[in-house]
Amino acid sequence: MKKLLLTILIILLCVLAYFIMFNNFDVGILKIESIADIKNKSNELDEKVNEATKLTAQTYPKEKSTLDTSINKLKSTKQQYESKIASMPDSEILKYMQVDNYEKEFLWTTIGSYATKQNLDLELDIVDIKNNDYYNLEFTVVGRYSDISEFIFSIEDDDELAFKIENFKMKPYAISETTTVTTYVDGEEKPTVESTTNYPYDTVTEKEFQGKDEDDEENINLFNKANESKNTNQTTKNTNQTAKNNTENQTGTSTSIVYNPDRVKATFTVSKVNVNIK
């Protein structure tokens, strides 16, 4: 009986093995592929390996050579172009440039909206450079340093404007100037006369302010230094400038300027813009 059962089991295993060899066997997580499927996948893998080998040996060098040729041609064309325009006047170069034509109203609306968004005081002058319809745009903006930075970034990043900032300068912002006149007659001091002028922009040199963060202690010191320097220079220059009769009759003048440490004035230019101002 045992021999019979063993024989039947062997026969069943042989049938199962034969079935698996020519057909897929998939039961639950157990999956056995047939010999034919294994051969097909092996052939597919061989084809991919051959294709990769071909790309490495033939296609890649060919494409690289084509790219190198294009790069060399581009460099040669660029050199020829630069050599040609080196001796050409600006008026001639502008004829070959594709420059956007801006309506005056569009410039005011677009630029003004950026200035308003950053709480800046904006002054924009459209300066004729006697070159057809091309003008220089001269900007003057007053506000916090961080807001001015955002404003410049916005107009440079605007694809419709495509501006390139030039001649950027920044100075402290003066809010008033007070002149004090003291008169002495026979050694006696007469009533002092003071006059105050409020005006938006000052004349301190650009080097006295580097445009650092308005809350930075070093930045505030720069403002104070500029203020003290201006006061000292004005006082030294003007005090006792007029002597009358003798040392007992004379007039002394001193000037002081007040700066706003939270605001600065920046100026910059956008050159050769095609503006329709009609």
mmCIF file with all atom_site columns, C-alpha atoms in Angstrom, residues 13-198:
data_model
loop_
_atom_site.group_PDB
_atom_site.id
_atom_site.type_symbol
_atom_site.label_atom_id
_atom_site.label_alt_id
_atom_site.label_comp_id
_atom_site.label_asym_id
_atom_site.label_entity_id
_atom_site.label_seq_id
_atom_site.pdbx_PDB_ins_code
_atom_site.Cartn_x
_atom_site.Cartn_y
_atom_site.Cartn_z
_atom_site.occupancy
_atom_site.B_iso_or_equiv
_atom_site.pdbx_formal_charge
_atom_site.auth_seq_id
_atom_site.auth_comp_id
_atom_site.auth_asym_id
_atom_site.auth_atom_id
_atom_site.pdbx_PDB_model_num
ATOM 1   C CA . LEU A 1 13  ? 4.969  15.471  -8.876  1.00 0.00 ? 13  LEU A CA 1
ATOM 2   C CA . CYS A 1 14  ? 6.206  14.632  -12.375 1.00 0.00 ? 14  CYS A CA 1
ATOM 3   C CA . VAL A 1 15  ? 2.945  15.876  -13.899 1.00 0.00 ? 15  VAL A CA 1
ATOM 4   C CA . LEU A 1 16  ? 3.166  19.075  -11.830 1.00 0.00 ? 16  LEU A CA 1
ATOM 5   C CA . ALA A 1 17  ? 6.784  19.631  -12.860 1.00 0.00 ? 17  ALA A CA 1
ATOM 6   C CA . TYR A 1 18  ? 5.905  19.103  -16.518 1.00 0.00 ? 18  TYR A CA 1
ATOM 7   C CA . PHE A 1 19  ? 2.987  21.520  -16.211 1.00 0.00 ? 19  PHE A CA 1
ATOM 8   C CA . ILE A 1 20  ? 5.141  24.175  -14.560 1.00 0.00 ? 20  ILE A CA 1
ATOM 9   C CA . MET A 1 21  ? 7.795  23.900  -17.290 1.00 0.00 ? 21  MET A CA 1
ATOM 10  C CA . PHE A 1 22  ? 5.362  24.959  -20.009 1.00 0.00 ? 22  PHE A CA 1
ATOM 11  C CA . ASN A 1 23  ? 2.792  26.981  -18.081 1.00 0.00 ? 23  ASN A CA 1
ATOM 12  C CA . ASN A 1 24  ? 2.883  29.636  -15.371 1.00 0.00 ? 24  ASN A CA 1
ATOM 13  C CA . PHE A 1 25  ? 2.092  28.516  -11.863 1.00 0.00 ? 25  PHE A CA 1
ATOM 14  C CA . ASP A 1 26  ? 0.512  31.150  -9.650  1.00 0.00 ? 26  ASP A CA 1
ATOM 15  C CA . VAL A 1 27  ? -1.023 30.225  -6.304  1.00 0.00 ? 27  VAL A CA 1
ATOM 16  C CA . GLY A 1 28  ? -1.243 32.961  -3.655  1.00 0.00 ? 28  GLY A CA 1
ATOM 17  C CA . ILE A 1 29  ? 2.180  34.434  -3.065  1.00 0.00 ? 29  ILE A CA 1
ATOM 18  C CA . LEU A 1 30  ? 3.818  31.547  -4.902  1.00 0.00 ? 30  LEU A CA 1
ATOM 19  C CA . LYS A 1 31  ? 4.480  32.357  -8.537  1.00 0.00 ? 31  LYS A CA 1
ATOM 20  C CA . ILE A 1 32  ? 6.598  30.224  -10.861 1.00 0.00 ? 32  ILE A CA 1
ATOM 21  C CA . GLU A 1 33  ? 7.093  31.323  -14.451 1.00 0.00 ? 33  GLU A CA 1
ATOM 22  C CA . SER A 1 34  ? 7.363  28.907  -17.346 1.00 0.00 ? 34  SER A CA 1
ATOM 23  C CA . ILE A 1 35  ? 10.583 28.268  -19.244 1.00 0.00 ? 35  ILE A CA 1
ATOM 24  C CA . ALA A 1 36  ? 9.222  30.159  -22.250 1.00 0.00 ? 36  ALA A CA 1
ATOM 25  C CA . ASP A 1 37  ? 8.467  33.265  -20.185 1.00 0.00 ? 37  ASP A CA 1
ATOM 26  C CA . ILE A 1 38  ? 11.909 33.158  -18.611 1.00 0.00 ? 38  ILE A CA 1
ATOM 27  C CA . LYS A 1 39  ? 13.517 32.958  -22.063 1.00 0.00 ? 39  LYS A CA 1
ATOM 28  C CA . ASN A 1 40  ? 11.418 35.903  -23.324 1.00 0.00 ? 40  ASN A CA 1
ATOM 29  C CA . LYS A 1 41  ? 12.403 38.116  -20.407 1.00 0.00 ? 41  LYS A CA 1
ATOM 30  C CA . SER A 1 42  ? 16.021 37.094  -20.830 1.00 0.00 ? 42  SER A CA 1
ATOM 31  C CA . ASN A 1 43  ? 15.855 38.122  -24.490 1.00 0.00 ? 43  ASN A CA 1
ATOM 32  C CA . GLU A 1 44  ? 14.264 41.464  -23.572 1.00 0.00 ? 44  GLU A CA 1
ATOM 33  C CA . LEU A 1 45  ? 17.040 42.110  -21.070 1.00 0.00 ? 45  LEU A CA 1
ATOM 34  C CA . ASP A 1 46  ? 19.679 41.258  -23.681 1.00 0.00 ? 46  ASP A CA 1
ATOM 35  C CA . GLU A 1 47  ? 18.075 43.726  -26.111 1.00 0.00 ? 47  GLU A CA 1
ATOM 36  C CA . LYS A 1 48  ? 18.158 46.526  -23.533 1.00 0.00 ? 48  LYS A CA 1
ATOM 37  C CA . VAL A 1 49  ? 21.804 45.790  -22.737 1.00 0.00 ? 49  VAL A CA 1
ATOM 38  C CA . ASN A 1 50  ? 22.660 45.876  -26.446 1.00 0.00 ? 50  ASN A CA 1
ATOM 39  C CA . GLU A 1 51  ? 20.773 49.161  -26.883 1.00 0.00 ? 51  GLU A CA 1
ATOM 40  C CA . ALA A 1 52  ? 22.617 50.728  -23.949 1.00 0.00 ? 52  ALA A CA 1
ATOM 41  C CA . THR A 1 53  ? 25.932 49.521  -25.353 1.00 0.00 ? 53  THR A CA 1
ATOM 42  C CA . LYS A 1 54  ? 25.070 51.051  -28.722 1.00 0.00 ? 54  LYS A CA 1
ATOM 43  C CA . LEU A 1 55  ? 24.167 54.372  -27.121 1.00 0.00 ? 55  LEU A CA 1
ATOM 44  C CA . THR A 1 56  ? 27.439 54.436  -25.222 1.00 0.00 ? 56  THR A CA 1
ATOM 45  C CA . ALA A 1 57  ? 29.588 53.412  -28.169 1.00 0.00 ? 57  ALA A CA 1
ATOM 46  C CA . GLN A 1 58  ? 27.914 55.257  -31.066 1.00 0.00 ? 58  GLN A CA 1
ATOM 47  C CA . THR A 1 59  ? 25.011 57.604  -30.319 1.00 0.00 ? 59  THR A CA 1
ATOM 48  C CA . TYR A 1 60  ? 26.561 59.482  -27.363 1.00 0.00 ? 60  TYR A CA 1
ATOM 49  C CA . PRO A 1 61  ? 29.864 60.335  -29.145 1.00 0.00 ? 61  PRO A CA 1
ATOM 50  C CA . LYS A 1 62  ? 27.912 61.441  -32.227 1.00 0.00 ? 62  LYS A CA 1
ATOM 51  C CA . GLU A 1 63  ? 25.542 63.691  -30.270 1.00 0.00 ? 63  GLU A CA 1
ATOM 52  C CA . LYS A 1 64  ? 28.430 65.119  -28.234 1.00 0.00 ? 64  LYS A CA 1
ATOM 53  C CA . SER A 1 65  ? 30.293 65.927  -31.436 1.00 0.00 ? 65  SER A CA 1
ATOM 54  C CA . THR A 1 66  ? 27.208 67.689  -32.823 1.00 0.00 ? 66  THR A CA 1
ATOM 55  C CA . LEU A 1 67  ? 26.837 69.708  -29.604 1.00 0.00 ? 67  LEU A CA 1
ATOM 56  C CA . ASP A 1 68  ? 30.520 70.696  -29.612 1.00 0.00 ? 68  ASP A CA 1
ATOM 57  C CA . THR A 1 69  ? 30.192 71.845  -33.219 1.00 0.00 ? 69  THR A CA 1
ATOM 58  C CA . SER A 1 70  ? 27.165 73.995  -32.342 1.00 0.00 ? 70  SER A CA 1
ATOM 59  C CA . ILE A 1 71  ? 28.978 75.537  -29.358 1.00 0.00 ? 71  ILE A CA 1
ATOM 60  C CA . ASN A 1 72  ? 32.027 76.397  -31.466 1.00 0.00 ? 72  ASN A CA 1
ATOM 61  C CA . LYS A 1 73  ? 29.795 77.916  -34.136 1.00 0.00 ? 73  LYS A CA 1
ATOM 62  C CA . LEU A 1 74  ? 27.988 79.995  -31.511 1.00 0.00 ? 74  LEU A CA 1
ATOM 63  C CA . LYS A 1 75  ? 31.281 81.259  -30.057 1.00 0.00 ? 75  LYS A CA 1
ATOM 64  C CA . SER A 1 76  ? 32.533 82.172  -33.527 1.00 0.00 ? 76  SER A CA 1
ATOM 65  C CA . THR A 1 77  ? 29.318 84.049  -34.324 1.00 0.00 ? 77  THR A CA 1
ATOM 66  C CA . LYS A 1 78  ? 29.494 85.878  -30.991 1.00 0.00 ? 78  LYS A CA 1
ATOM 67  C CA . GLN A 1 79  ? 33.083 86.984  -31.648 1.00 0.00 ? 79  GLN A CA 1
ATOM 68  C CA . GLN A 1 80  ? 32.123 88.252  -35.097 1.00 0.00 ? 80  GLN A CA 1
ATOM 69  C CA . TYR A 1 81  ? 29.172 90.138  -33.619 1.00 0.00 ? 81  TYR A CA 1
ATOM 70  C CA . GLU A 1 82  ? 31.266 91.728  -30.857 1.00 0.00 ? 82  GLU A CA 1
ATOM 71  C CA . SER A 1 83  ? 33.963 92.733  -33.351 1.00 0.00 ? 83  SER A CA 1
ATOM 72  C CA . LYS A 1 84  ? 31.332 94.317  -35.582 1.00 0.00 ? 84  LYS A CA 1
ATOM 73  C CA . ILE A 1 85  ? 29.583 96.365  -32.907 1.00 0.00 ? 85  ILE A CA 1
ATOM 74  C CA . ALA A 1 86  ? 32.827 97.455  -31.216 1.00 0.00 ? 86  ALA A CA 1
ATOM 75  C CA . SER A 1 87  ? 33.307 100.210 -33.802 1.00 0.00 ? 87  SER A CA 1
ATOM 76  C CA . MET A 1 88  ? 29.619 101.089 -34.248 1.00 0.00 ? 88  MET A CA 1
ATOM 77  C CA . PRO A 1 89  ? 28.074 104.181 -32.596 1.00 0.00 ? 89  PRO A CA 1
ATOM 78  C CA . ASP A 1 90  ? 25.203 103.679 -30.159 1.00 0.00 ? 90  ASP A CA 1
ATOM 79  C CA . SER A 1 91  ? 22.691 105.173 -32.582 1.00 0.00 ? 91  SER A CA 1
ATOM 80  C CA . GLU A 1 92  ? 23.576 102.552 -35.175 1.00 0.00 ? 92  GLU A CA 1
ATOM 81  C CA . ILE A 1 93  ? 23.447 99.693  -32.657 1.00 0.00 ? 93  ILE A CA 1
ATOM 82  C CA . LEU A 1 94  ? 19.944 100.673 -31.547 1.00 0.00 ? 94  LEU A CA 1
ATOM 83  C CA . LYS A 1 95  ? 18.651 100.151 -35.096 1.00 0.00 ? 95  LYS A CA 1
ATOM 84  C CA . TYR A 1 96  ? 19.426 96.452  -34.853 1.00 0.00 ? 96  TYR A CA 1
ATOM 85  C CA . MET A 1 97  ? 18.094 95.960  -31.345 1.00 0.00 ? 97  MET A CA 1
ATOM 86  C CA . GLN A 1 98  ? 14.600 94.654  -30.688 1.00 0.00 ? 98  GLN A CA 1
ATOM 87  C CA . VAL A 1 99  ? 13.470 97.086  -28.016 1.00 0.00 ? 99  VAL A CA 1
ATOM 88  C CA . ASP A 1 100 ? 9.995  97.144  -26.508 1.00 0.00 ? 100 ASP A CA 1
ATOM 89  C CA . ASN A 1 101 ? 8.015  100.312 -27.047 1.00 0.00 ? 101 ASN A CA 1
ATOM 90  C CA . TYR A 1 102 ? 6.476  101.603 -23.812 1.00 0.00 ? 102 TYR A CA 1
ATOM 91  C CA . GLU A 1 103 ? 3.519  103.907 -23.504 1.00 0.00 ? 103 GLU A CA 1
ATOM 92  C CA . LYS A 1 104 ? 4.113  106.718 -21.031 1.00 0.00 ? 104 LYS A CA 1
ATOM 93  C CA . GLU A 1 105 ? 0.898  105.879 -19.176 1.00 0.00 ? 105 GLU A CA 1
ATOM 94  C CA . PHE A 1 106 ? 1.929  102.220 -18.879 1.00 0.00 ? 106 PHE A CA 1
ATOM 95  C CA . LEU A 1 107 ? 5.257  103.169 -17.297 1.00 0.00 ? 107 LEU A CA 1
ATOM 96  C CA . TRP A 1 108 ? 3.647  105.509 -14.777 1.00 0.00 ? 108 TRP A CA 1
ATOM 97  C CA . THR A 1 109 ? 0.957  102.988 -13.854 1.00 0.00 ? 109 THR A CA 1
ATOM 98  C CA . THR A 1 110 ? 3.266  99.978  -13.524 1.00 0.00 ? 110 THR A CA 1
ATOM 99  C CA . ILE A 1 111 ? 6.181  101.690 -11.794 1.00 0.00 ? 111 ILE A CA 1
ATOM 100 C CA . GLY A 1 112 ? 3.866  103.776 -9.615  1.00 0.00 ? 112 GLY A CA 1
ATOM 101 C CA . SER A 1 113 ? 2.055  100.673 -8.369  1.00 0.00 ? 113 SER A CA 1
ATOM 102 C CA . TYR A 1 114 ? 5.351  99.104  -7.273  1.00 0.00 ? 114 TYR A CA 1
ATOM 103 C CA . ALA A 1 115 ? 6.350  102.315 -5.452  1.00 0.00 ? 115 ALA A CA 1
ATOM 104 C CA . THR A 1 116 ? 2.954  102.575 -3.736  1.00 0.00 ? 116 THR A CA 1
ATOM 105 C CA . LYS A 1 117 ? 3.141  98.939  -2.639  1.00 0.00 ? 117 LYS A CA 1
ATOM 106 C CA . GLN A 1 118 ? 6.474  99.646  -0.886  1.00 0.00 ? 118 GLN A CA 1
ATOM 107 C CA . ASN A 1 119 ? 5.329  103.017 0.598   1.00 0.00 ? 119 ASN A CA 1
ATOM 108 C CA . LEU A 1 120 ? 7.944  104.984 -1.345  1.00 0.00 ? 120 LEU A CA 1
ATOM 109 C CA . ASP A 1 121 ? 7.984  108.594 -2.527  1.00 0.00 ? 121 ASP A CA 1
ATOM 110 C CA . LEU A 1 122 ? 8.752  108.326 -6.249  1.00 0.00 ? 122 LEU A CA 1
ATOM 111 C CA . GLU A 1 123 ? 10.033 110.934 -8.694  1.00 0.00 ? 123 GLU A CA 1
ATOM 112 C CA . LEU A 1 124 ? 10.453 109.740 -12.303 1.00 0.00 ? 124 LEU A CA 1
ATOM 113 C CA . ASP A 1 125 ? 11.963 111.957 -14.998 1.00 0.00 ? 125 ASP A CA 1
ATOM 114 C CA . ILE A 1 126 ? 11.842 110.930 -18.667 1.00 0.00 ? 126 ILE A CA 1
ATOM 115 C CA . VAL A 1 127 ? 14.941 112.573 -20.146 1.00 0.00 ? 127 VAL A CA 1
ATOM 116 C CA . ASP A 1 128 ? 15.274 113.053 -23.898 1.00 0.00 ? 128 ASP A CA 1
ATOM 117 C CA . ILE A 1 129 ? 18.693 111.870 -25.149 1.00 0.00 ? 129 ILE A CA 1
ATOM 118 C CA . LYS A 1 130 ? 18.119 113.212 -28.685 1.00 0.00 ? 130 LYS A CA 1
ATOM 119 C CA . ASN A 1 131 ? 17.997 109.715 -30.170 1.00 0.00 ? 131 ASN A CA 1
ATOM 120 C CA . ASN A 1 132 ? 14.718 109.097 -31.977 1.00 0.00 ? 132 ASN A CA 1
ATOM 121 C CA . ASP A 1 133 ? 12.190 107.800 -29.426 1.00 0.00 ? 133 ASP A CA 1
ATOM 122 C CA . TYR A 1 134 ? 14.769 106.705 -26.855 1.00 0.00 ? 134 TYR A CA 1
ATOM 123 C CA . TYR A 1 135 ? 14.881 108.250 -23.408 1.00 0.00 ? 135 TYR A CA 1
ATOM 124 C CA . ASN A 1 136 ? 16.667 107.804 -20.100 1.00 0.00 ? 136 ASN A CA 1
ATOM 125 C CA . LEU A 1 137 ? 14.471 107.144 -17.080 1.00 0.00 ? 137 LEU A CA 1
ATOM 126 C CA . GLU A 1 138 ? 15.909 108.864 -14.006 1.00 0.00 ? 138 GLU A CA 1
ATOM 127 C CA . PHE A 1 139 ? 14.480 107.597 -10.706 1.00 0.00 ? 139 PHE A CA 1
ATOM 128 C CA . THR A 1 140 ? 14.514 109.252 -7.295  1.00 0.00 ? 140 THR A CA 1
ATOM 129 C CA . VAL A 1 141 ? 12.904 107.276 -4.460  1.00 0.00 ? 141 VAL A CA 1
ATOM 130 C CA . VAL A 1 142 ? 12.702 108.017 -0.742  1.00 0.00 ? 142 VAL A CA 1
ATOM 131 C CA . GLY A 1 143 ? 11.825 105.451 1.907   1.00 0.00 ? 143 GLY A CA 1
ATOM 132 C CA . ARG A 1 144 ? 13.187 102.653 4.052   1.00 0.00 ? 144 ARG A CA 1
ATOM 133 C CA . TYR A 1 145 ? 16.230 100.854 2.681   1.00 0.00 ? 145 TYR A CA 1
ATOM 134 C CA . SER A 1 146 ? 14.498 97.457  2.685   1.00 0.00 ? 146 SER A CA 1
ATOM 135 C CA . ASP A 1 147 ? 11.492 98.886  0.794   1.00 0.00 ? 147 ASP A CA 1
ATOM 136 C CA . ILE A 1 148 ? 13.741 100.477 -1.826  1.00 0.00 ? 148 ILE A CA 1
ATOM 137 C CA . SER A 1 149 ? 15.495 97.139  -2.305  1.00 0.00 ? 149 SER A CA 1
ATOM 138 C CA . GLU A 1 150 ? 12.144 95.390  -2.865  1.00 0.00 ? 150 GLU A CA 1
ATOM 139 C CA . PHE A 1 151 ? 11.088 98.111  -5.318  1.00 0.00 ? 151 PHE A CA 1
ATOM 140 C CA . ILE A 1 152 ? 14.245 97.719  -7.413  1.00 0.00 ? 152 ILE A CA 1
ATOM 141 C CA . PHE A 1 153 ? 13.913 93.939  -7.382  1.00 0.00 ? 153 PHE A CA 1
ATOM 142 C CA . SER A 1 154 ? 10.289 94.226  -8.558  1.00 0.00 ? 154 SER A CA 1
ATOM 143 C CA . ILE A 1 155 ? 10.962 96.441  -11.579 1.00 0.00 ? 155 ILE A CA 1
ATOM 144 C CA . GLU A 1 156 ? 13.993 94.384  -12.615 1.00 0.00 ? 156 GLU A CA 1
ATOM 145 C CA . ASP A 1 157 ? 12.051 91.130  -12.261 1.00 0.00 ? 157 ASP A CA 1
ATOM 146 C CA . ASP A 1 158 ? 9.066  92.406  -14.270 1.00 0.00 ? 158 ASP A CA 1
ATOM 147 C CA . ASP A 1 159 ? 9.215  90.709  -17.695 1.00 0.00 ? 159 ASP A CA 1
ATOM 148 C CA . GLU A 1 160 ? 7.189  93.483  -19.330 1.00 0.00 ? 160 GLU A CA 1
ATOM 149 C CA . LEU A 1 161 ? 9.602  96.174  -18.131 1.00 0.00 ? 161 LEU A CA 1
ATOM 150 C CA . ALA A 1 162 ? 12.891 94.243  -18.428 1.00 0.00 ? 162 ALA A CA 1
ATOM 151 C CA . PHE A 1 163 ? 14.786 97.153  -16.854 1.00 0.00 ? 163 PHE A CA 1
ATOM 152 C CA . LYS A 1 164 ? 18.508 97.183  -16.119 1.00 0.00 ? 164 LYS A CA 1
ATOM 153 C CA . ILE A 1 165 ? 19.445 99.481  -13.228 1.00 0.00 ? 165 ILE A CA 1
ATOM 154 C CA . GLU A 1 166 ? 22.482 101.758 -13.691 1.00 0.00 ? 166 GLU A CA 1
ATOM 155 C CA . ASN A 1 167 ? 24.249 104.517 -11.724 1.00 0.00 ? 167 ASN A CA 1
ATOM 156 C CA . PHE A 1 168 ? 22.714 103.498 -8.392  1.00 0.00 ? 168 PHE A CA 1
ATOM 157 C CA . LYS A 1 169 ? 23.439 105.897 -5.506  1.00 0.00 ? 169 LYS A CA 1
ATOM 158 C CA . MET A 1 170 ? 22.086 106.188 -1.977  1.00 0.00 ? 170 MET A CA 1
ATOM 159 C CA . LYS A 1 171 ? 22.265 109.042 0.543   1.00 0.00 ? 171 LYS A CA 1
ATOM 160 C CA . PRO A 1 172 ? 20.877 109.942 3.983   1.00 0.00 ? 172 PRO A CA 1
ATOM 161 C CA . TYR A 1 173 ? 17.531 111.719 4.006   1.00 0.00 ? 173 TYR A CA 1
ATOM 162 C CA . ALA A 1 174 ? 17.462 115.306 5.326   1.00 0.00 ? 174 ALA A CA 1
ATOM 163 C CA . ILE A 1 175 ? 14.194 116.700 6.631   1.00 0.00 ? 175 ILE A CA 1
ATOM 164 C CA . SER A 1 176 ? 15.188 120.246 7.659   1.00 0.00 ? 176 SER A CA 1
ATOM 165 C CA . GLU A 1 177 ? 18.008 122.793 7.827   1.00 0.00 ? 177 GLU A CA 1
ATOM 166 C CA . THR A 1 178 ? 18.148 125.473 10.523  1.00 0.00 ? 178 THR A CA 1
ATOM 167 C CA . THR A 1 179 ? 20.346 128.580 10.224  1.00 0.00 ? 179 THR A CA 1
ATOM 168 C CA . THR A 1 180 ? 21.088 130.580 13.390  1.00 0.00 ? 180 THR A CA 1
ATOM 169 C CA . VAL A 1 181 ? 22.419 134.158 13.136  1.00 0.00 ? 181 VAL A CA 1
ATOM 170 C CA . THR A 1 182 ? 23.815 135.813 16.286  1.00 0.00 ? 182 THR A CA 1
ATOM 171 C CA . THR A 1 183 ? 24.846 139.499 16.240  1.00 0.00 ? 183 THR A CA 1
ATOM 172 C CA . TYR A 1 184 ? 27.111 141.244 18.766  1.00 0.00 ? 184 TYR A CA 1
ATOM 173 C CA . VAL A 1 185 ? 27.174 145.048 19.020  1.00 0.00 ? 185 VAL A CA 1
ATOM 174 C CA . ASP A 1 186 ? 29.763 146.617 21.337  1.00 0.00 ? 186 ASP A CA 1
ATOM 175 C CA . GLY A 1 187 ? 30.211 143.211 22.950  1.00 0.00 ? 187 GLY A CA 1
ATOM 176 C CA . GLU A 1 188 ? 26.496 142.829 23.689  1.00 0.00 ? 188 GLU A CA 1
ATOM 177 C CA . GLU A 1 189 ? 24.585 139.890 22.193  1.00 0.00 ? 189 GLU A CA 1
ATOM 178 C CA . LYS A 1 190 ? 21.482 140.934 20.262  1.00 0.00 ? 190 LYS A CA 1
ATOM 179 C CA . PRO A 1 191 ? 18.368 138.742 19.761  1.00 0.00 ? 191 PRO A CA 1
ATOM 180 C CA . THR A 1 192 ? 19.181 135.574 17.828  1.00 0.00 ? 192 THR A CA 1
ATOM 181 C CA . VAL A 1 193 ? 17.505 135.043 14.457  1.00 0.00 ? 193 VAL A CA 1
ATOM 182 C CA . GLU A 1 194 ? 16.717 131.486 13.318  1.00 0.00 ? 194 GLU A CA 1
ATOM 183 C CA . SER A 1 195 ? 15.356 130.347 9.974   1.00 0.00 ? 195 SER A CA 1
ATOM 184 C CA . THR A 1 196 ? 14.337 126.762 9.180   1.00 0.00 ? 196 THR A CA 1
ATOM 185 C CA . THR A 1 197 ? 14.033 125.306 5.700   1.00 0.00 ? 197 THR A CA 1
ATOM 186 C CA . ASN A 1 198 ? 12.249 122.006 5.142   1.00 0.00 ? 198 ASN A CA 1
#
